[in-house]
C-alpha positions as a printed Julia matrix, in Angstrom:
527×3 Matrix{Float64}:
 31.79   91.55   63.0
 31.29   89.93   66.41
 34.4    88.99   68.37
 34.64   86.92   71.55
 37.13   88.02   74.18
 38.26   85.59   76.88
 39.4    86.94   80.26
 41.82   87.21   81.86
 43.86   88.38   78.88
 47.05   87.92   80.95
 46.46   85.04   83.4
 48.39   84.15   86.52
 50.32   86.71   88.61
 49.74   89.68   86.27
 48.54   92.64   88.39
 48.38   96.4    87.81
 48.23   96.43   84.0
 49.2    99.49   81.98
 48.93   99.64   78.19
 49.93  101.7    75.15
 49.12  101.4    71.43
 51.92  102.06   68.93
 51.65  101.47   65.17
 48.82   98.96   65.52
 50.48   96.95   68.31
 49.39   96.99   71.95
 52.08   96.8    74.62
 51.06   95.9    78.19
 53.21   95.89   81.33
 52.4    94.45   84.77
 53.94   94.49   88.25
 56.5    91.8    89.05
 57.57   92.51   92.66
 60.37   90.08   93.68
 60.91   88.35   90.32
 63.81   88.69   87.9
 63.56   89.46   85.05
 60.84   91.92   85.93
 58.23   94.2    84.41
 57.03   91.77   81.72
 55.93   93.31   78.43
 53.09   91.56   76.56
 52.01   92.38   73.0
 48.9    91.93   70.87
 47.46   93.22   67.63
 43.86   92.19   68.3
 43.42   92.43   72.11
 42.49   88.72   72.15
 45.81   86.88   71.85
 48.78   88.07   73.86
 52.47   87.17   73.7
 55.23   87.75   76.22
 57.7    89.95   74.33
 60.3    90.38   77.07
 60.98   92.37   80.22
 61.83   96.02   80.79
 64.02   94.98   83.73
 66.28   92.3    82.27
 69.81   93.12   83.43
 70.93   92.58   87.0
 72.98   95.79   86.91
 69.88   97.89   86.18
 68.76   97.83   89.82
 68.7    95.51   92.84
 65.96   93.27   94.22
 68.17   91.95   97.03
 65.91   93.49   99.67
 62.59   92.75   97.98
 61.36   90.8   100.98
 57.82   89.95  102.18
 56.16   91.19  105.37
 53.15   89.99  107.33
 50.93   92.99  108.09
 47.61   93.47  109.88
 45.22   95.53  107.74
 42.69   98.02  109.11
 39.96   95.67  107.83
 41.06   93.05  110.36
 42.56   90.85  107.66
 46.18   89.85  107.3
 48.33   90.84  104.34
 51.61   89.45  103.13
 53.12   92.45  101.37
 55.91   91.57   98.95
 58.26   94.38   98.02
 60.13   94.96   94.77
 58.79   96.37   91.51
 55.35   97.88   92.04
 52.8    99.16   89.53
 54.44  100.47   86.37
 53.13  102.72   83.6
 54.09  102.26   79.95
 53.92  105.2    77.53
 55.28  106.22   74.1
 56.46  109.66   73.01
 58.37  110.81   69.93
 59.79  107.42   69.0
 60.64  106.25   72.51
 58.95  103.85   74.94
 58.92  104.78   78.62
 58.29  102.56   81.64
 58.07  104.33   84.99
 57.99  102.29   88.18
 58.78  102.07   91.9
 61.27   99.7    93.49
 60.1    99.23   97.07
 62.77   97.76   99.34
 63.28   97.16  103.06
 66.94   97.43  103.96
 67.88   95.68  107.24
 69.62   98.83  108.55
 68.4   101.72  106.39
 64.72  100.79  106.6
 61.98  101.15  103.98
 62.99  102.95  100.81
 61.15  103.84   97.6
 63.21  104.19   94.41
 61.21  105.71   91.56
 62.74  105.43   88.11
 62.28  105.63   84.33
 63.41  103.03   81.79
 63.44  103.82   78.06
 64.0   102.12   74.73
 63.65  103.03   71.06
 63.52   99.36   70.05
 61.14   97.53   72.37
 61.39   94.24   70.45
 65.16   94.09   71.06
 64.84   94.17   74.84
 67.56   96.83   75.03
 66.32   99.06   77.84
 68.24  101.95   79.33
 69.75  102.2    82.76
 67.21  103.62   85.21
 66.83  107.38   85.5
 65.87  108.01   89.12
 63.63  110.82   90.29
 62.56  111.9    93.76
 58.97  111.12   94.67
 57.61  110.31   98.12
 55.33  107.48   97.06
 54.49  104.73   94.6
 52.64  104.03   91.33
 54.11  106.78   89.12
 52.29  107.74   85.92
 53.91  109.6    82.99
 51.95  112.06   80.89
 53.28  114.2    78.02
 51.2   117.32   77.46
 50.67  118.92   74.05
 53.64  121.27   74.56
 55.93  118.32   75.33
 56.1   118.9    79.08
 56.36  115.62   80.98
 54.43  115.19   84.22
 54.78  112.52   86.87
 51.72  111.92   89.02
 51.78  109.28   91.69
 50.41  108.1    95.01
 52.11  110.4    97.53
 52.5   108.85  100.98
 50.78  110.61  103.88
 50.68  107.91  106.59
 50.38  104.23  105.69
 49.06  103.38  109.17
 45.75  105.23  108.75
 43.36  106.68  106.16
 43.7   108.69  104.06
 47.03  106.96  103.62
 48.01  108.8   100.45
 47.02  111.45   97.95
 47.77  112.2    94.29
 50.6   114.65   93.68
 52.1   115.81   90.41
 55.5   117.18   89.39
 56.87  118.31   86.02
 60.05  116.39   85.26
 63.01  116.22   82.9
 62.72  112.62   81.67
 66.38  112.56   80.61
 67.8   113.43   84.04
 64.94  112.9    86.51
 65.25  116.51   87.69
 62.12  118.23   88.95
 60.92  121.17   86.88
 58.25  122.14   89.41
 57.37  121.59   93.04
 55.19  118.57   93.87
 51.55  119.69   93.74
 48.51  117.91   95.17
 46.01  117.58   92.32
 43.35  115.28   93.83
 42.72  113.58   97.16
 40.53  110.96   95.5
 36.85  110.12   95.79
 36.75  107.62   98.66
 40.11  108.84  100.02
 41.08  105.3   100.94
 44.45  104.07   99.57
 44.2   106.42   96.58
 46.76  104.92   94.18
 47.54  104.02   90.58
 46.86  107.39   88.9
 46.78  107.89   85.13
 46.11  111.12   83.22
 44.53  111.28   79.73
 43.56  114.24   77.56
 40.25  113.72   75.73
 38.16  116.43   74.07
 39.89  119.31   75.83
 39.54  117.69   79.27
 42.29  116.17   81.4
 40.97  113.01   83.06
 42.57  111.6    86.2
 41.85  107.92   86.88
 42.78  106.36   90.24
 42.42  103.06   92.08
 41.01  103.24   95.61
 39.7   101.12   98.45
 42.75   98.87   98.74
 43.49   96.13   96.24
 41.09   93.56   97.73
 37.31   93.38   98.31
 36.78   97.15   98.45
 38.81   97.91   95.34
 37.35  100.4    92.86
 38.17  102.9    90.12
 37.35  106.59   90.52
 37.77  109.46   88.08
 37.95  113.24   87.99
 38.58  115.84   85.29
 39.91  119.34   84.77
 40.53  121.85   82.0
 44.11  122.14   83.29
 46.66  119.35   83.62
 47.43  120.55   87.15
 43.82  120.86   88.27
 41.7   121.59   90.15
 40.08  118.24   89.32
 36.31  117.78   89.56
 35.22  114.39   90.92
 32.64  112.46   88.88
 29.32  112.46   90.74
 28.71  108.81   89.8
 31.99  107.46   91.19
 33.11  104.75   91.44
 33.12  103.94   87.74
 34.06  100.3    88.41
 33.84   97.99   91.43
 32.79   94.41   92.2
 32.27   95.2    95.89
 29.09   93.62   97.31
 28.38   91.72   94.08
 28.35   88.04   93.1
 30.48   88.65   90.0
 33.01   85.94   89.17
 35.73   88.57   88.68
 36.27   90.25   92.03
 38.54   92.93   93.55
 38.53   94.87   90.28
 40.4    98.14   90.06
 43.84   99.55   89.24
 43.36  100.05   85.53
 44.41  101.99   82.47
 42.1   103.48   79.83
 43.09  103.47   76.16
 41.73  104.23   72.71
 42.22  101.69   69.93
 43.0   102.32   66.25
 39.28  102.61   65.44
 38.43  105.28   68.02
 36.91  102.73   70.44
 37.76  102.89   74.14
 38.76  100.08   76.49
 40.3    99.52   79.89
 42.7    96.95   81.27
 42.09   96.32   84.96
 43.24   94.17   87.82
 41.01   91.45   89.24
 40.89   88.0    90.84
 38.75   85.0    90.04
 36.14   84.07   92.61
 37.79   80.78   93.53
 38.67   79.64   97.03
 41.96   81.2    98.05
 42.28   83.3    94.85
 44.79   80.65   93.68
 46.25   82.52   90.69
 46.53   85.87   92.42
 45.72   89.16   90.71
 45.41   89.02   86.91
 44.79   91.39   83.99
 41.33   91.74   82.44
 40.02   93.63   79.4
 36.73   95.54   79.4
 34.99   97.85   76.89
 34.45  101.5    77.76
 31.73  103.83   76.52
 31.49  107.6    77.04
 28.41  109.42   78.31
 27.0   112.4    76.43
 28.45  114.74   79.06
 31.91  113.26   78.66
 32.53  110.63   81.36
 33.8   107.07   80.78
 31.6   104.1    81.72
 33.69  100.98   82.44
 32.03   97.58   82.07
 32.31   94.91   84.76
 34.83   92.25   83.58
 33.43   88.91   82.43
 35.12   85.58   81.7
 33.89   85.86   78.13
 32.11   88.6    76.24
 31.11   89.17   72.63
 31.3    92.59   70.99
 30.43   93.95   67.59
 33.63   95.96   67.47
 36.62   96.11   65.2
 39.66   94.76   67.02
 42.54   94.99   64.58
 44.66   92.44   62.77
 44.24   88.95   64.21
 47.34   87.87   66.1
 49.36   84.79   65.3
 52.24   85.81   67.54
 51.77   82.92   69.96
 53.82   80.78   67.6
 56.77   83.15   67.95
 56.91   83.3    71.73
 60.13   81.92   73.18
 59.48   79.46   75.98
 62.47   80.61   78.02
 61.02   84.14   78.29
 58.66   82.74   80.93
 61.55   81.68   83.2
 61.99   83.77   86.34
 64.21   83.88   89.42
 63.59   85.02   92.99
 65.17   88.42   93.6
 68.76   88.78   92.3
 70.06   85.57   90.67
 73.7    84.53   90.45
 74.1    83.62   86.75
 77.09   81.31   87.34
 74.8    78.94   89.25
 72.61   78.19   86.21
 73.04   76.16   83.03
 70.0    76.01   80.81
 68.86   74.56   77.5
 65.42   73.86   76.05
 63.72   71.67   73.49
 60.05   70.94   72.8
 58.94   73.26   75.63
 60.91   71.22   78.19
 63.88   72.75   80.01
 67.12   70.98   80.89
 68.75   72.7    83.85
 71.88   72.38   85.97
 71.86   74.27   89.24
 74.64   75.03   91.67
 73.07   75.18   95.14
 72.81   78.37   97.15
 73.54   78.39  100.89
 70.03   79.66  101.6
 66.76   78.2   100.46
 63.17   79.18   99.72
 62.59   80.58  103.22
 65.34   83.19  102.89
 63.84   86.69  103.19
 66.6    88.43  101.22
 69.42   87.8    98.81
 69.89   85.17   96.11
 68.24   81.75   96.07
 69.02   79.19   93.37
 65.56   78.91   91.81
 64.21   78.89   88.26
 60.5    78.82   87.57
 57.43   79.8    85.57
 54.2    81.48   86.56
 51.17   79.25   87.07
 48.96   80.46   84.22
 45.9    78.21   84.68
 43.87   76.76   87.55
 44.42   73.21   86.27
 48.16   72.89   85.67
 50.83   70.23   85.98
 54.49   70.99   86.67
 56.9    68.08   86.2
 60.64   67.55   86.23
 63.12   64.64   86.36
 65.81   65.04   89.01
 69.09   63.14   88.74
 68.94   61.73   92.23
 72.29   59.97   92.41
 74.78   62.37   90.86
 75.57   64.01   94.21
 74.84   61.1    96.51
 75.67   61.79  100.16
 76.29   65.48   99.44
 74.78   68.0   101.83
 72.34   69.21   99.18
 68.58   69.35   98.89
 66.86   69.99   95.57
 63.41   69.65   94.12
 60.24   71.19   92.73
 58.27   73.95   94.44
 55.13   76.0    94.26
 56.42   79.38   95.44
 54.51   82.54   96.34
 57.0    84.24   98.67
 59.54   83.21  101.27
 56.74   82.83  103.84
 54.4    80.7   101.69
 55.37   77.79   99.53
 55.02   74.03   99.09
 57.85   71.81   97.89
 58.82   68.23   97.18
 62.54   67.85   97.86
 65.19   65.17   97.56
 67.79   65.13  100.33
 70.98   63.76   98.77
 72.57   63.03  102.15
 69.73   61.03  103.74
 68.25   59.63  100.54
 64.79   60.79  101.61
 62.11   62.69   99.74
 60.49   65.43  101.78
 57.25   67.36  101.36
 57.04   70.7   103.11
 54.38   73.42  103.07
 54.28   76.64  105.06
 52.09   79.69  105.56
 52.41   81.49  108.91
 49.24   83.49  108.24
 47.11   80.32  108.43
 49.36   78.34  110.77
 50.29   75.9   108.01
 53.51   74.0   108.68
 53.4    70.48  107.33
 56.23   68.05  106.59
 56.18   64.46  105.38
 59.08   62.2   104.4
 59.58   59.01  102.44
 62.76   57.02  101.79
 63.66   56.88   98.12
 64.43   53.27   97.14
 67.03   53.92   94.46
 68.18   50.31   94.76
 64.98   49.34   92.96
 66.24   51.15   89.86
 68.44   49.08   87.58
 71.22   51.59   86.96
 72.14   53.21   90.27
 74.53   55.71   88.7
 71.86   57.17   86.43
 68.94   56.96   88.83
 66.35   59.7    88.52
 63.2    60.6    90.36
 60.29   62.33   88.63
 58.6    65.07   90.64
 55.17   66.53   89.97
 52.9    69.27   91.32
 49.35   69.04   90.03
 46.93   71.9    90.62
 43.18   72.24   90.49
 41.01   75.23   91.32
 41.2    74.42   95.02
 44.23   72.21   95.77
 47.79   71.09   94.97
 49.01   67.5    94.96
 52.77   66.81   95.16
 53.88   63.38   93.89
 56.89   61.36   92.73
 57.83   58.22   90.83
 61.1    56.38   90.19
 60.44   55.35   86.61
 58.19   56.67   83.87
 56.42   53.32   83.7
 55.31   53.49   87.33
 52.3    55.22   88.83
 52.7    58.48   90.68
 52.91   58.25   94.49
 51.42   61.15   96.44
 53.68   62.59   99.12
 51.84   65.8   100.02
 48.57   67.66   99.53
 47.44   71.17  100.4
 44.38   73.23   99.62
 44.55   76.66   98.03
 42.9    78.0   101.16
 45.81   76.77  103.28
 48.22   78.88  101.23
 45.87   81.84  101.13
 46.31   85.25  102.64
 45.67   88.59  101.01
 48.77   89.32   98.99
 50.3    91.06   95.97
 51.9    88.13   94.14
 50.92   84.82   92.56
 52.13   81.21   92.3
 55.37   80.17   90.56
 56.3    76.57   89.73
 60.07   76.11   89.86
 63.12   73.96   90.5
 65.65   74.85   93.17
 68.79   73.64   94.94
 70.19   74.44   98.38
 73.35   73.29  100.11
 77.13   73.56  100.35
 78.86   75.64   97.7
 81.55   73.12   96.82
 81.28   73.06   93.05
 78.49   70.48   93.1
 75.63   70.76   90.63
 72.16   69.26   90.49
 70.71   68.19   87.16
 67.07   68.56   86.21
 65.61   67.32   82.94
 62.28   67.86   81.18
 61.06   70.72   83.38
 57.73   71.82   81.99
 54.5    73.45   83.11
 51.42   72.27   81.22
 47.97   73.82   81.16
 45.0    71.47   81.57
 42.09   73.94   81.86
């Protein structure tokens, strides 16, 4: 039977996918960087329809994102990068009744400097969301993979740092590990330097037909990105590089899905092979960031995987499993995320009909803060054409030293917002991106006296996106037309980065017990 698959399978800020199949259900995890909760877990039974099940990192006491800041860096390609720290590429695996997620928390402490914390999270009941405390293990690098060999020995292989200022910047090293304690059971051993030897990252090991296959991402995560593979008869090598590497790249092509790489191979219930890979859509400014794509995989007669270039849609005569209807069960509030470590006492939340009602206590620092908590609650932008709206009670804290509003947030260096200043009574549009020189502000007085009931006055805020721009607007009553206050193109917010756009509400100001009320916060898809 022919089945049509639509890509991306996980749209909008969903990079570095890793996947595992357990009892007919696929579980997929992606990077989350500076967002809490983090390490989102998506599920599917048919590879077509995916549901957000929860997050492996869902308790603030599990670890800290306080120092998950963003840095502007000059790449060796001559391009600029805004590198956001936090939770980097994770791997999800299953062994003897237990799910494992291994990951790196990359932080930049203001006095202790850059630090990499590699850890393991586990659960025996993934649907419950009850994940363990992290088990930390020493590893000088990022992107850890977990592989259980036939004798039960667990191996970590990851991207071991050599020198991030030049190439080769890293190599693949492996260590046997006690997954219960994080203790090393062997010395770190270099098992492959990669094929192109350029940012060799994201390793995964698989055992197929007596061979151990080592898949890596190389070339950096942008235009030169590619997948390379090697194999060995021993889990610890030596690994033989495939003579036809790379096995996947969109470099120097006109494909709509670009920057493809960082993937995970897997076999389905019917013995068919697939890969989930990272990519971006060929739209100006890559507006949705890096997303997760599904591609079929075939094996050559001499035992090498051939990975197909991702397409927006493809039709296959393959079995795909039980058709999913899990979209109906997805809880809307699972999509809600914070920036770094939230302070729970500053949030009151309820939801009905996919619209959130929120009370926020302002934080002293706002969206431009590089570290620490910011009072912000948002959702990923999942489609090119989207509309985020909210009603702000504009008079409940009149003359307070508070600003609050609706934002499109990528990181503390790049965002656009429409804000109400309770003290001045003005609405303000602000957009910033130091990489492109963007710094734009516009203001408009808010004529609350035109509203009949001054004590219950509200202002509706809206951010409307297209493939190439964002329009920020307001209105005083639902019966009125929207008035545009600000406009930016996707290109103005663009710089090579790791994250993606988040629509969210926020509040900043004096911590005096004041709260700001938002009603009907929703993000709608109009693709």
